[in-house]
Amino acid sequence: MKKLSLKFEEIKKITVIGSGTMGHGIAQLAAMAGYTVSMLDVSEDILKNAMGKISWSLGKFYEKKVIQEKPEDVLKRIHPTTNFAEAAENVDFVIEAVPEDIELKKKVFNEMDKLAPQKAILATNTSTLPITEIAKATKREEKVIGMHFSNPPQLMPLVEVIKGEKTSDETLDITVKLSRKFGKEPVIVYKDVPGFIGNRLNARVFNEAAWIVYNGEASIAEVDATARYLLGFPMGLFELSDFIGLDVGALASKALLERGFNMHPCPLSREKFEKGELGVKSGKGYYTYPGPGKYVKPEIPKELAGKVDPVRIIAPAINEAAWLIRNGIASKEDIDKGMKLGMGYPKGPLEMADEYGIDKIVEVLEKRKAETGWDEYEPDPLLREMVKKGELGKKTGKGFYEYKK
């Protein structure tokens, strides 16, 4: 039986499953883009709380002239419900934003698959779980896709759009267009790999920073000063870990490792996690704060920058990016765009690679491999090929990008 196809222009109703931090933000985006929205959750109280947050956020957007439409008019397009059948009725596009539990997600997708019209696309906002496995809970695997918003969705510009093994090009095209209609910048992940773009590269950077401290090569403040003042990151790496929550980082790392990601996780973060030192939320993590949930920017003196070679911190992420490109998972442009928009990098990791020199990146990776014996540091064949060809970056006029000499 031929599957019914959906045209982007025909999308009228969007259903968001889950109204937590991510869900209510996504529902707000869909309503701001002019769609009729069903927001589904397990209780009226949770939905009432979510609607209150959306109302407050729309008020701020209107005040700052981000939106011209009156908040109450946007709010009228969102229909909270605890009824699955009501949420699924006449829906064109579904975005699931329930907790990161594969069995829960599969259950949700199985139920929505039974109730939603055959033409409807089902997207998951997962940050770490396999799209392909979630899709297998349905009879429309070609219409299941990853749509990973950065948090908070209302404010962050990035969406990672991820193809599962059976996701059709038509589904990909519609999801990219919808991301843009929401006012977001999509990056495409063509293969369903653990961590997609952002989490894979972040894992490398954070883990390397942790090993530097754990091995006694530099202090937390020295690493963070280098990240802030030499790499130009908006926050130090340990500062950011505290801000996000060490429990969140631990869960993301666990999910990557369970899916076969090749990494030796540094014990430093696990030790903190086990002590209950989770960062800002607990009042102590890598830094100490005035109290639980009370964030004060840590003092990180600029003169500490440079005690660590910045290339040492970023080289493993560049190696990971090379692997993504060589395997046809993401383009160099999307990798750089993803890290700039999702993590606030001043330059993409591949732009940085061209500035530091591909030969320097390979040299640092080789040194780390010799020190540890770990093959996660083995320079990717793409990097070795570039060195062999003399494509070393800005100094030779060509690296990942081309430059005028």
Coordinates of C-alpha atoms in Angstrom, one line a residue:
M1 CA 0.0 0.0 0.0
K2 CA 1.4 3.4 -1.0
K3 CA 2.2 5.7 1.8
L4 CA 0.4 9.1 1.7
S5 CA 2.9 11.9 1.3
L6 CA 2.8 15.3 2.9
K7 CA 3.8 18.6 1.4
F8 CA 5.4 21.3 3.6
E9 CA 2.7 23.8 2.6
E10 CA 0.0 21.5 3.8
I11 CA 1.2 21.5 7.4
K12 CA -1.5 23.1 9.6
K13 CA -1.5 21.3 12.9
I14 CA 1.6 20.4 15.0
T15 CA 1.5 18.3 18.1
V16 CA 4.1 18.5 20.8
I17 CA 4.3 15.6 23.2
G18 CA 5.7 16.7 26.6
S19 CA 5.4 20.2 28.0
G20 CA 8.6 20.4 30.1
T21 CA 11.6 22.7 29.5
M22 CA 12.0 21.7 25.9
G23 CA 8.3 20.8 25.1
H24 CA 6.7 24.0 26.1
G25 CA 9.4 26.0 24.3
I26 CA 8.8 24.0 21.1
A27 CA 5.1 24.5 21.4
Q28 CA 5.6 28.2 21.7
L29 CA 7.8 28.3 18.6
A30 CA 5.2 26.4 16.6
A31 CA 2.4 28.8 17.7
M32 CA 4.6 31.8 17.0
A33 CA 5.1 30.4 13.4
G34 CA 1.3 30.4 13.0
Y35 CA 0.5 26.8 13.4
T36 CA -2.4 25.3 15.4
V37 CA -0.7 23.4 18.3
S38 CA -1.8 20.5 20.5
M39 CA 0.4 20.2 23.6
L40 CA 0.1 16.8 25.2
D41 CA 1.2 15.8 28.7
V42 CA 0.2 13.5 31.5
S43 CA -1.6 16.0 33.9
E44 CA -3.6 19.2 33.8
D45 CA -1.4 20.7 36.4
I46 CA 1.8 20.2 34.4
L47 CA 0.0 21.7 31.3
K48 CA -1.3 24.6 33.3
N49 CA 2.3 25.4 34.5
A50 CA 3.6 25.1 30.9
M51 CA 1.0 27.5 29.6
G52 CA 1.9 30.0 32.3
K53 CA 5.6 29.8 31.2
I54 CA 4.6 30.2 27.5
S55 CA 2.4 33.2 28.4
W56 CA 5.3 34.9 30.4
S57 CA 7.8 34.2 27.5
L58 CA 5.4 35.6 24.9
G59 CA 4.9 38.7 27.0
K60 CA 8.7 39.3 27.1
F61 CA 9.0 38.7 23.3
Y62 CA 6.2 41.2 22.7
E63 CA 7.8 43.7 25.1
K64 CA 11.1 43.4 23.2
K65 CA 9.4 43.6 19.8
V66 CA 10.6 40.1 18.9
I67 CA 7.0 39.4 17.9
Q68 CA 4.4 41.8 16.6
E69 CA 1.3 39.6 17.3
K70 CA -0.3 40.0 20.7
P71 CA 0.7 37.3 23.2
E72 CA -2.9 36.3 23.9
D73 CA -3.5 35.7 20.1
V74 CA -0.5 33.4 19.9
L75 CA -1.6 31.6 23.0
K76 CA -5.0 30.9 21.5
R77 CA -3.4 28.6 19.0
I78 CA -2.0 26.3 21.7
H79 CA -4.4 23.6 22.9
P80 CA -3.2 21.7 26.0
T81 CA -4.6 18.2 26.4
T82 CA -4.0 15.0 28.3
N83 CA -5.8 13.0 25.6
F84 CA -3.6 11.1 23.1
A85 CA -6.4 10.7 20.5
E86 CA -7.3 14.4 20.6
A87 CA -3.6 15.3 20.2
A88 CA -3.2 12.9 17.2
E89 CA -6.4 13.9 15.4
N90 CA -5.7 15.6 12.0
V91 CA -2.1 16.2 13.0
D92 CA 0.5 16.8 10.2
F93 CA 3.8 17.0 12.2
V94 CA 4.5 15.6 15.7
I95 CA 7.5 16.6 17.9
E96 CA 8.2 14.4 20.9
A97 CA 9.9 16.0 23.8
V98 CA 9.5 13.5 26.7
P99 CA 12.4 12.4 29.0
E100 CA 15.5 10.7 27.6
D101 CA 14.3 7.1 28.1
I102 CA 14.3 4.9 25.0
E103 CA 11.5 2.7 26.2
L104 CA 9.3 5.7 27.0
K105 CA 10.0 7.2 23.6
K106 CA 9.2 4.0 21.8
K107 CA 5.9 3.7 23.6
V108 CA 5.0 7.2 22.7
F109 CA 5.9 6.7 19.0
N110 CA 4.0 3.4 18.9
E111 CA 0.9 5.0 20.2
M112 CA 1.1 8.1 18.0
D113 CA 1.8 5.8 15.0
K114 CA -1.5 4.1 15.6
L115 CA -3.5 7.3 16.0
A116 CA -2.0 9.9 13.7
P117 CA -2.9 10.2 10.0
Q118 CA -0.8 8.1 7.7
K119 CA 0.8 11.2 6.2
A120 CA 2.0 12.7 9.5
I121 CA 5.8 13.0 10.2
L122 CA 7.0 12.0 13.7
A123 CA 10.0 13.8 15.0
T124 CA 12.0 13.2 18.2
N125 CA 13.8 15.9 20.1
T126 CA 16.3 13.4 21.6
S127 CA 19.8 14.6 22.2
T128 CA 21.5 11.2 22.5
L129 CA 19.2 8.3 21.6
P130 CA 19.1 6.4 18.3
I131 CA 16.5 7.7 15.8
T132 CA 16.6 4.4 14.0
E133 CA 15.6 2.4 17.1
I134 CA 12.8 4.8 18.0
A135 CA 11.5 4.6 14.4
K136 CA 11.3 0.8 14.7
A137 CA 8.4 1.3 17.1
T138 CA 6.3 2.5 14.2
K139 CA 5.1 1.3 10.8
R140 CA 6.3 4.5 9.2
E141 CA 10.1 4.4 9.7
E142 CA 10.6 6.6 6.6
K143 CA 8.6 9.4 8.3
V144 CA 10.5 9.3 11.6
I145 CA 13.3 11.9 12.1
G146 CA 15.4 13.6 14.8
M147 CA 14.8 17.3 15.4
H148 CA 17.1 18.2 18.3
F149 CA 16.5 21.7 19.5
S150 CA 19.2 23.6 21.6
N151 CA 18.0 24.5 25.0
P152 CA 16.0 26.8 25.6
P153 CA 14.3 26.4 22.2
Q154 CA 12.7 29.8 22.2
L155 CA 16.1 31.5 22.4
M156 CA 18.7 29.2 20.9
P157 CA 19.0 29.3 17.1
L158 CA 20.2 25.8 16.4
V159 CA 18.3 22.6 15.4
E160 CA 20.1 19.4 14.5
V161 CA 18.0 17.5 12.0
I162 CA 19.0 13.8 12.0
K163 CA 18.2 11.0 9.5
G164 CA 17.5 7.6 10.8
E165 CA 18.4 4.6 8.6
K166 CA 15.1 4.6 6.8
T167 CA 14.2 8.3 7.0
S168 CA 13.2 9.5 3.5
D169 CA 14.6 12.6 1.8
E170 CA 11.1 14.0 1.6
T171 CA 10.9 13.8 5.4
L172 CA 14.3 15.4 5.8
D173 CA 13.4 18.2 3.4
I174 CA 10.1 19.0 5.2
T175 CA 11.8 19.0 8.6
V176 CA 14.6 21.4 7.5
K177 CA 11.9 23.7 6.0
L178 CA 9.9 23.6 9.2
S179 CA 13.0 24.4 11.3
R180 CA 13.5 27.5 9.2
K181 CA 9.8 28.4 9.5
F182 CA 10.3 28.3 13.3
G183 CA 13.1 30.9 12.8
K184 CA 15.9 28.4 13.5
E185 CA 19.1 27.4 11.7
P186 CA 19.1 23.7 10.9
V187 CA 22.2 21.6 10.5
I188 CA 21.8 18.1 8.9
V189 CA 23.2 14.9 10.3
Y190 CA 22.9 12.4 7.5
K191 CA 23.6 9.3 9.5
D192 CA 22.2 8.3 13.0
V193 CA 25.5 8.3 15.0
P194 CA 25.7 8.6 18.8
G195 CA 25.8 12.3 19.9
F196 CA 25.0 13.6 16.4
I197 CA 27.3 16.7 15.9
G198 CA 27.3 18.8 19.1
N199 CA 27.4 16.1 21.8
R200 CA 30.2 14.2 20.0
L201 CA 32.4 17.2 19.7
N202 CA 31.6 18.4 23.2
A203 CA 32.4 15.0 24.7
R204 CA 35.9 15.2 23.2
V205 CA 36.6 18.8 24.4
F206 CA 35.2 18.3 28.0
N207 CA 37.0 14.9 28.4
E208 CA 40.3 16.3 27.3
A209 CA 40.0 19.3 29.6
A210 CA 39.2 16.9 32.5
W211 CA 42.2 14.7 31.8
I212 CA 44.5 17.7 31.8
V213 CA 43.3 18.6 35.3
Y214 CA 43.2 15.0 36.5
N215 CA 46.8 14.3 35.4
G216 CA 48.0 17.4 37.2
E217 CA 49.1 19.3 34.1
A218 CA 47.1 22.4 34.8
S219 CA 44.4 23.7 37.3
I220 CA 40.7 24.0 36.5
A221 CA 41.1 27.8 36.4
E222 CA 44.1 27.6 34.0
V223 CA 42.1 25.4 31.6
D224 CA 39.1 27.6 31.8
A225 CA 41.2 30.8 31.3
T226 CA 42.6 29.2 28.1
A227 CA 39.2 28.3 26.9
R228 CA 37.7 31.7 27.6
Y229 CA 40.5 34.0 26.6
L230 CA 42.5 32.1 23.9
L231 CA 39.9 29.9 22.3
G232 CA 37.3 32.6 22.8
F233 CA 34.6 30.4 24.3
P234 CA 31.8 32.3 26.1
M235 CA 32.4 30.3 29.3
G236 CA 35.2 28.1 30.6
L237 CA 34.7 24.4 30.2
F238 CA 34.4 23.6 33.9
E239 CA 32.3 26.7 34.4
L240 CA 30.0 25.5 31.7
S241 CA 29.8 22.0 33.1
D242 CA 28.8 23.5 36.5
F243 CA 26.2 25.6 34.7
I244 CA 24.6 22.7 32.8
G245 CA 24.9 20.3 35.7
L246 CA 27.4 17.5 36.2
D247 CA 24.5 15.0 36.3
V248 CA 23.4 16.1 32.8
G249 CA 26.9 15.7 31.6
A250 CA 27.2 12.2 33.2
L251 CA 24.0 11.0 31.6
A252 CA 25.1 12.3 28.1
S253 CA 28.5 10.6 28.5
K254 CA 26.8 7.4 29.6
A255 CA 24.5 7.4 26.6
L256 CA 27.4 8.0 24.2
L257 CA 29.5 5.2 25.7
E258 CA 26.5 2.7 25.7
R259 CA 26.2 3.4 21.9
G260 CA 29.8 2.5 21.3
F261 CA 31.4 5.9 21.3
N262 CA 35.2 5.3 21.6
M263 CA 36.3 7.4 24.6
H264 CA 38.1 6.8 27.9
P265 CA 36.0 8.9 30.2
C266 CA 38.0 10.8 32.8
P267 CA 37.2 9.9 36.4
L268 CA 37.2 13.5 37.5
S269 CA 33.6 14.3 36.6
R270 CA 32.4 10.9 37.9
E271 CA 34.0 11.6 41.3
K272 CA 32.3 14.9 41.6
F273 CA 29.0 13.4 40.5
E274 CA 29.2 10.6 43.1
K275 CA 29.9 13.2 45.8
G276 CA 26.7 15.0 44.8
E277 CA 28.7 18.1 43.6
L278 CA 26.6 18.7 40.6
G279 CA 27.5 22.3 39.9
V280 CA 25.3 25.4 40.3
K281 CA 22.2 23.4 41.2
S282 CA 23.8 21.9 44.3
G283 CA 25.9 25.0 45.2
K284 CA 29.2 23.2 44.4
G285 CA 30.8 21.6 41.4
Y286 CA 34.2 22.5 40.0
Y287 CA 33.6 25.9 41.5
T288 CA 31.8 26.9 44.7
Y289 CA 28.6 29.1 44.6
P290 CA 26.7 31.1 47.2
G291 CA 24.1 28.4 47.5
P292 CA 22.1 25.8 45.5
G293 CA 20.8 27.3 42.3
K294 CA 22.6 30.6 43.0
Y295 CA 24.9 31.3 40.0
V296 CA 27.8 33.8 40.3
K297 CA 30.3 33.9 37.5
P298 CA 33.5 32.4 38.8
E299 CA 36.6 34.6 38.8
I300 CA 39.0 33.3 36.2
P301 CA 42.0 35.6 35.9
K302 CA 43.1 36.3 32.3
E303 CA 46.8 35.9 33.2
L304 CA 46.2 32.2 33.7
A305 CA 45.4 31.8 30.0
G306 CA 48.2 30.0 28.0
K307 CA 49.4 27.7 30.8
V308 CA 47.7 25.1 28.6
D309 CA 48.2 24.8 24.8
P310 CA 44.7 25.7 23.4
V311 CA 45.3 23.2 20.5
R312 CA 45.5 20.4 23.2
I313 CA 41.9 21.2 24.2
I314 CA 40.4 21.5 20.7
A315 CA 42.4 18.9 18.7
P316 CA 40.3 15.8 19.8
A317 CA 37.1 17.7 18.7
I318 CA 38.7 18.5 15.3
N319 CA 39.6 14.9 14.9
E320 CA 36.0 13.9 15.6
A321 CA 34.8 16.5 13.1
A322 CA 37.2 15.0 10.5
W323 CA 35.6 11.6 11.1
L324 CA 32.1 13.1 10.6
I325 CA 33.1 14.6 7.3
R326 CA 34.9 11.5 6.0
N327 CA 32.0 9.3 6.8
G328 CA 29.4 11.5 5.1
I329 CA 27.6 12.3 8.4
A330 CA 27.8 16.1 8.2
S331 CA 29.4 18.8 6.1
K332 CA 32.2 21.0 7.3
E333 CA 30.0 24.0 7.1
D334 CA 27.3 22.4 9.2
I335 CA 29.8 21.2 11.8
D336 CA 31.2 24.7 12.2
K337 CA 27.7 26.3 12.1
G338 CA 26.5 23.9 14.8
M339 CA 29.3 24.6 17.2
K340 CA 29.1 28.4 16.7
L341 CA 25.3 28.5 17.1
G342 CA 24.9 25.7 19.7
M343 CA 27.9 26.3 21.8
G344 CA 28.8 30.0 21.2
Y345 CA 32.2 29.2 19.6
P346 CA 33.6 32.4 18.1
K347 CA 34.9 30.2 15.2
G348 CA 34.0 26.7 14.1
P349 CA 36.4 23.9 15.1
L350 CA 37.5 23.4 11.5
E351 CA 38.1 27.2 11.0
M352 CA 40.3 26.9 14.2
A353 CA 42.1 23.9 12.7
D354 CA 43.0 25.9 9.6
E355 CA 44.3 28.7 11.8
Y356 CA 46.4 26.5 14.0
G357 CA 47.6 24.3 11.1
I358 CA 46.4 20.8 10.3
D359 CA 50.0 19.6 10.9
K360 CA 49.9 21.0 14.4
I361 CA 46.6 19.2 15.1
V362 CA 48.0 15.9 13.9
E363 CA 51.2 16.4 16.0
V364 CA 49.2 17.0 19.2
L365 CA 47.0 14.0 18.5
E366 CA 50.0 11.7 17.8
K367 CA 51.7 12.9 21.1
R368 CA 48.5 12.1 23.1
K369 CA 48.3 8.6 21.4
A370 CA 51.9 7.9 22.3
E371 CA 51.3 9.0 25.9
T372 CA 48.1 7.0 26.4
G373 CA 48.2 4.2 23.9
W374 CA 44.5 5.0 23.2
D375 CA 43.3 4.8 19.6
E376 CA 40.7 7.5 20.1
Y377 CA 43.7 9.9 19.5
E378 CA 44.7 8.3 16.2
P379 CA 44.6 11.1 13.7
D380 CA 41.7 10.6 11.3
P381 CA 42.8 9.5 7.8
L382 CA 41.3 12.8 6.4
L383 CA 43.7 14.8 8.6
R384 CA 46.7 12.7 7.5
E385 CA 45.7 13.0 3.9
M386 CA 45.5 16.8 4.2
V387 CA 49.0 16.9 5.7
K388 CA 50.3 14.7 3.0
K389 CA 48.9 17.0 0.3
G390 CA 50.2 20.1 2.1
E391 CA 46.7 21.4 2.8
L392 CA 47.6 22.7 6.2
G393 CA 45.2 25.6 6.5
K394 CA 45.7 29.4 6.2
K395 CA 49.5 29.1 6.0
T396 CA 49.3 27.1 2.7
G397 CA 46.2 28.8 1.4
K398 CA 44.1 25.6 1.7
G399 CA 42.9 23.4 4.6
F400 CA 39.3 22.7 5.3
Y401 CA 38.6 26.0 3.5
E402 CA 40.5 27.9 0.9
Y403 CA 42.3 31.2 1.5
K404 CA 43.8 33.9 -0.6
K405 CA 47.5 34.0 -0.2

